[in-house]
Short mmCIF file of C-alpha atoms in Angstrom, two decimals:
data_model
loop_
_atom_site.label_atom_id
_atom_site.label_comp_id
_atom_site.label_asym_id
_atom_site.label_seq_id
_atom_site.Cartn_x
_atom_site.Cartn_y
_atom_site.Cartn_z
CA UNK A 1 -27.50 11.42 -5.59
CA UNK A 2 -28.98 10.10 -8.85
CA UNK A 3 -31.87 7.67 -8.66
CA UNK A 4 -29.73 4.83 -9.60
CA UNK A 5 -27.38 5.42 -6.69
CA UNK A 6 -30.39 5.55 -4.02
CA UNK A 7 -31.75 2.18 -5.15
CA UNK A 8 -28.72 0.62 -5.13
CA UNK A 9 -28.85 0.03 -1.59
CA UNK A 10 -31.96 -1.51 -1.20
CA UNK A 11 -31.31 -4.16 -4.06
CA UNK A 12 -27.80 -5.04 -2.31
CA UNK A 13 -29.95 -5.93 1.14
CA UNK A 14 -32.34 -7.81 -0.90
CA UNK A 15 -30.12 -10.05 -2.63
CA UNK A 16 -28.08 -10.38 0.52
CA UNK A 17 -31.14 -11.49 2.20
CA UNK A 18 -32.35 -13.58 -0.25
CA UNK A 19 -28.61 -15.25 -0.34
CA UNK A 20 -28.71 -15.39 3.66
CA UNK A 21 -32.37 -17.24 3.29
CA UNK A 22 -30.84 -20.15 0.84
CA UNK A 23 -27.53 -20.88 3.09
CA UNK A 24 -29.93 -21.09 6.32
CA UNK A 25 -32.48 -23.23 4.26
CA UNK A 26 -29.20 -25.55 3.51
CA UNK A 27 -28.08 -25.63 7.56
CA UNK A 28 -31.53 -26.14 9.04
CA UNK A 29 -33.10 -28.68 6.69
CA UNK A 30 -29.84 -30.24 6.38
CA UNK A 31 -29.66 -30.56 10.72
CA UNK A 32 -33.30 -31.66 10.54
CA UNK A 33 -33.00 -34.57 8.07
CA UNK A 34 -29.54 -35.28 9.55
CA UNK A 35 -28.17 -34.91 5.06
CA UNK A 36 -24.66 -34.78 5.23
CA UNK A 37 -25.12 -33.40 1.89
CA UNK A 38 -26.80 -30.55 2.73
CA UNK A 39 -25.18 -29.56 6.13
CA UNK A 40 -21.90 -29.96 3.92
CA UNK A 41 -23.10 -27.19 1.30
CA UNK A 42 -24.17 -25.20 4.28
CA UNK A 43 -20.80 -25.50 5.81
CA UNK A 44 -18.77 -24.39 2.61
CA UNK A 45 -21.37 -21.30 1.95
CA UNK A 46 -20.39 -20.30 5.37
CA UNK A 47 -16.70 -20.85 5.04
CA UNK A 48 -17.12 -18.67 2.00
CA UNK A 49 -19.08 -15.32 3.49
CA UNK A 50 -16.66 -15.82 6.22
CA UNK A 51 -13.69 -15.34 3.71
CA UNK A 52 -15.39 -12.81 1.61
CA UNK A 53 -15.99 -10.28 4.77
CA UNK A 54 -12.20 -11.18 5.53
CA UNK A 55 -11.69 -10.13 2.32
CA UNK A 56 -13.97 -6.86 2.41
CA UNK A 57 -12.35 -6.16 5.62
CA UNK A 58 -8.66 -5.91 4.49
CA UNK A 59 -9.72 -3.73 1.13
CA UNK A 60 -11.21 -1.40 3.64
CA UNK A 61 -8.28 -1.41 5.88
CA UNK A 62 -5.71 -0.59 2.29
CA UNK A 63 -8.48 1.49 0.44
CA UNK A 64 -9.28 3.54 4.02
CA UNK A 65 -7.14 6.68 2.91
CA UNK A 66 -8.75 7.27 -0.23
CA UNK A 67 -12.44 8.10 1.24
CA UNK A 68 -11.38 11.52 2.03
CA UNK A 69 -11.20 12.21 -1.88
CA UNK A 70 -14.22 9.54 -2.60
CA UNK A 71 -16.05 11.96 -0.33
CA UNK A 72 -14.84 15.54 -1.02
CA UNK A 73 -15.49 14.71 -5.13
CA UNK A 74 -19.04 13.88 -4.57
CA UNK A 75 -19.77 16.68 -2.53
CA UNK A 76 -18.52 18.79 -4.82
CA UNK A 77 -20.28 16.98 -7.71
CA UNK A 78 -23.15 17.77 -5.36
CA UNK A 79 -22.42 21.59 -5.20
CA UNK A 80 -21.48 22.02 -8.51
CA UNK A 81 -25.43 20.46 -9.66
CA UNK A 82 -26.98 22.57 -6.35
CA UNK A 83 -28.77 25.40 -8.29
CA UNK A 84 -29.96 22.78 -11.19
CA UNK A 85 -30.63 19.64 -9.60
CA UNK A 86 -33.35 19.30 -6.44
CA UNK A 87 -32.17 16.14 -5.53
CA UNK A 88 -29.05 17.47 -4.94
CA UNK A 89 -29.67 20.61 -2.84
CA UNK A 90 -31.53 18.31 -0.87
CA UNK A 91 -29.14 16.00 -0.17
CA UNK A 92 -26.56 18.98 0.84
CA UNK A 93 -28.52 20.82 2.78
CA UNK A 94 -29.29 17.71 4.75
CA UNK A 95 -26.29 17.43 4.62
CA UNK A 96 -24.83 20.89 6.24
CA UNK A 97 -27.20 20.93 8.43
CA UNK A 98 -26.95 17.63 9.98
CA UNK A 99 -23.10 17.72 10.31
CA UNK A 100 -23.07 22.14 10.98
CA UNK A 101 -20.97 22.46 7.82
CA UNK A 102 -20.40 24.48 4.49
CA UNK A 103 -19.12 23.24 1.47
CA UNK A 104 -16.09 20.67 1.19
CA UNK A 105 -12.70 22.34 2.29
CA UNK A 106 -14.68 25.55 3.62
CA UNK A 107 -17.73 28.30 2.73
CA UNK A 108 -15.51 29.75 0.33
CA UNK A 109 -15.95 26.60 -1.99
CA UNK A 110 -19.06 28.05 -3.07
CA UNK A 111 -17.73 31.17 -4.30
CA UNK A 112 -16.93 29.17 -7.40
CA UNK A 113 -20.27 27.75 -8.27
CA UNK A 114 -22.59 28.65 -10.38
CA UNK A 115 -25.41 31.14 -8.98
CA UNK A 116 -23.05 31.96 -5.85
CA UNK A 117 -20.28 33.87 -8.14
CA UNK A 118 -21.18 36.86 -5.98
CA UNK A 119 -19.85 35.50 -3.05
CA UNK A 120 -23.18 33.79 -1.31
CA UNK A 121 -23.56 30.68 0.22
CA UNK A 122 -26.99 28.31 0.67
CA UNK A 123 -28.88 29.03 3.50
CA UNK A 124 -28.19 25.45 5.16
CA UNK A 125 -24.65 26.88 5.57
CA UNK A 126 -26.68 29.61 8.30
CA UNK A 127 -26.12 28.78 11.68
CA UNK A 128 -29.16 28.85 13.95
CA UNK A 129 -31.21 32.32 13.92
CA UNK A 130 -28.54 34.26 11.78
CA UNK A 131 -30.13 36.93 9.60
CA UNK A 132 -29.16 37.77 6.13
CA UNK A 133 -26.14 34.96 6.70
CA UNK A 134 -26.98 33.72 2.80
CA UNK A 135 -26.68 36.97 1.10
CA UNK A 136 -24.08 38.39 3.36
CA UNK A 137 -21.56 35.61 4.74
CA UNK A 138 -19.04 36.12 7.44
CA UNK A 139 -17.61 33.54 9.90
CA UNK A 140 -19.48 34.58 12.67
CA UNK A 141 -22.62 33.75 10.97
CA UNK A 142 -21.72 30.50 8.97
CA UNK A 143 -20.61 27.08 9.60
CA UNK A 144 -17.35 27.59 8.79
CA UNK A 145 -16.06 24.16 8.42
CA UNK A 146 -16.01 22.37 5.37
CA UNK A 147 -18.27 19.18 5.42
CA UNK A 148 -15.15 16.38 4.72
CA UNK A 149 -13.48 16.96 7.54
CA UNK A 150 -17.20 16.55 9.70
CA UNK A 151 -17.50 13.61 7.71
CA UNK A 152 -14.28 12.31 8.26
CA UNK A 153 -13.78 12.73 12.24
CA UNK A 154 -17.99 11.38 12.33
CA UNK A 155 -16.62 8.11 10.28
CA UNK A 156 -13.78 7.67 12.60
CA UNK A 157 -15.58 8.10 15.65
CA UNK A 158 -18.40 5.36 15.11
CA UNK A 159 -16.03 2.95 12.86
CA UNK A 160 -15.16 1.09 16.20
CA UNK A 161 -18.89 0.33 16.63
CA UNK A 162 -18.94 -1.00 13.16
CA UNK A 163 -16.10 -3.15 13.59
CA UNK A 164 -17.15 -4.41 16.73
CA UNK A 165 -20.16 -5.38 15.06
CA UNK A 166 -18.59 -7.40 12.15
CA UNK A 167 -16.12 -9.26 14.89
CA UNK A 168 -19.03 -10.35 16.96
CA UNK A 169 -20.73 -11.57 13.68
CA UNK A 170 -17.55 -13.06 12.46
CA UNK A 171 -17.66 -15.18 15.63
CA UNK A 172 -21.18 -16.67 15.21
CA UNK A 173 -20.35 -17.59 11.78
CA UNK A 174 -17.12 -19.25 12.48
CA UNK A 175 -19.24 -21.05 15.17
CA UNK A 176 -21.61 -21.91 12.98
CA UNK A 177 -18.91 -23.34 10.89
CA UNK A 178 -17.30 -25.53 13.02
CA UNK A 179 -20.73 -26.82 14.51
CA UNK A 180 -21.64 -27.80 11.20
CA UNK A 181 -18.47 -29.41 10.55
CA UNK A 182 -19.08 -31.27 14.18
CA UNK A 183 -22.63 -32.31 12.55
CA UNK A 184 -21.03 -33.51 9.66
CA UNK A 185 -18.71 -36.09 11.40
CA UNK A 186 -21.48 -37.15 13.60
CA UNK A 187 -24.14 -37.39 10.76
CA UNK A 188 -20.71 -39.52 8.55
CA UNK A 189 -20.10 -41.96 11.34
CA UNK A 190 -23.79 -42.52 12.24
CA UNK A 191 -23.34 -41.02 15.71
CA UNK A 192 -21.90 -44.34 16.73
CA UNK A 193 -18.79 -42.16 18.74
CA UNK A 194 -19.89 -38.92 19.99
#
């Protein structure tokens, strides 16, 4: 991962928070001082994060076939910058050994990189107390399976969590939006019928 690509994160959380801040600023000050003005704005903000996940949500749902490649091309980015770049044998060998993997497809993917022509592999690929596994790799001594597929059957294992997550916060928001819609009438007619 480059520098650029690890603080990208953080800055996206900020700026969501900061955005998260304003549109709660807008429904709370707006309920206090009873400003249909402001409970409005607050109302429409919501309305549009709600439409904006429903939007993130179906370009995950058409785009979900392609993160097999999205993932297999930076791991191999990754391998192919191992021997040169420290960020990047960090973040593989993390990597293997997190997930008890080798390479993308298979070990044998890093027969073709530089400084492993002669058939080694990185010593992450080792399974637990194997000797002489990097030099010398066989199957019985290596994580034989390639790190996509580990990645792959991980992502679709735990995706129900995240999607139960996102419904359950998809329901507070559309509460939230009809509440403040509620707040709105009452705060229009003067509370006069309610």
């Amino acid at each position: 991962m480059t520098s650029l690509s690890a603080s990208g994160a953080p800055i996206v959380i900020l700026i969501v928070g900061v955005i998260v801040f304003f549109i709660a600023f807008f429904g709370c000050c707006g309920a206090w001082k009873e400003n249909y003005c402001m409970v409005t704005t607050f109302a429409i903000l919501l309305t549009l994060i709600f439409l904006v996940e429903i939007a993130a949500a179906i370009a995950g749902y058409i785009f979900k076939d392609q993160i097999q490649k999205v993932i297999d091309d930076h791991i191999r980015q990754d391998m192919h910058g191992y021997s040169t770049n420290g960020t990047f044998r960090q973040d593989l060998d993390t990597l293997q050994a997190e997930f008890n993997c080798c390479g993308a497809a298979n070990y044998t993917d890093w027969f073709n990189e530089p400084g492993y022509k002669n058939q080694t592999v990185p010593s992450s690929c080792c399974m637990p107390n194997a000797t002489d596994c990097a030099k010398n790799p066989t199957p019985d001594k290596i994580f034989h399976e390639g790190c996509v597929s580990k990645i792959e059957r991980w992502l679709k294992k735990h995706i129900l969590i995240v999607a139960g997550v996102a419904l359950g916060i998809a329901f507070f928001e559309l509460l939230g939006i009809i509440f403040a819609c509620c707040l709105m009438k009452g705060i229009r007619s003067g509370y006069e019928v309610m």
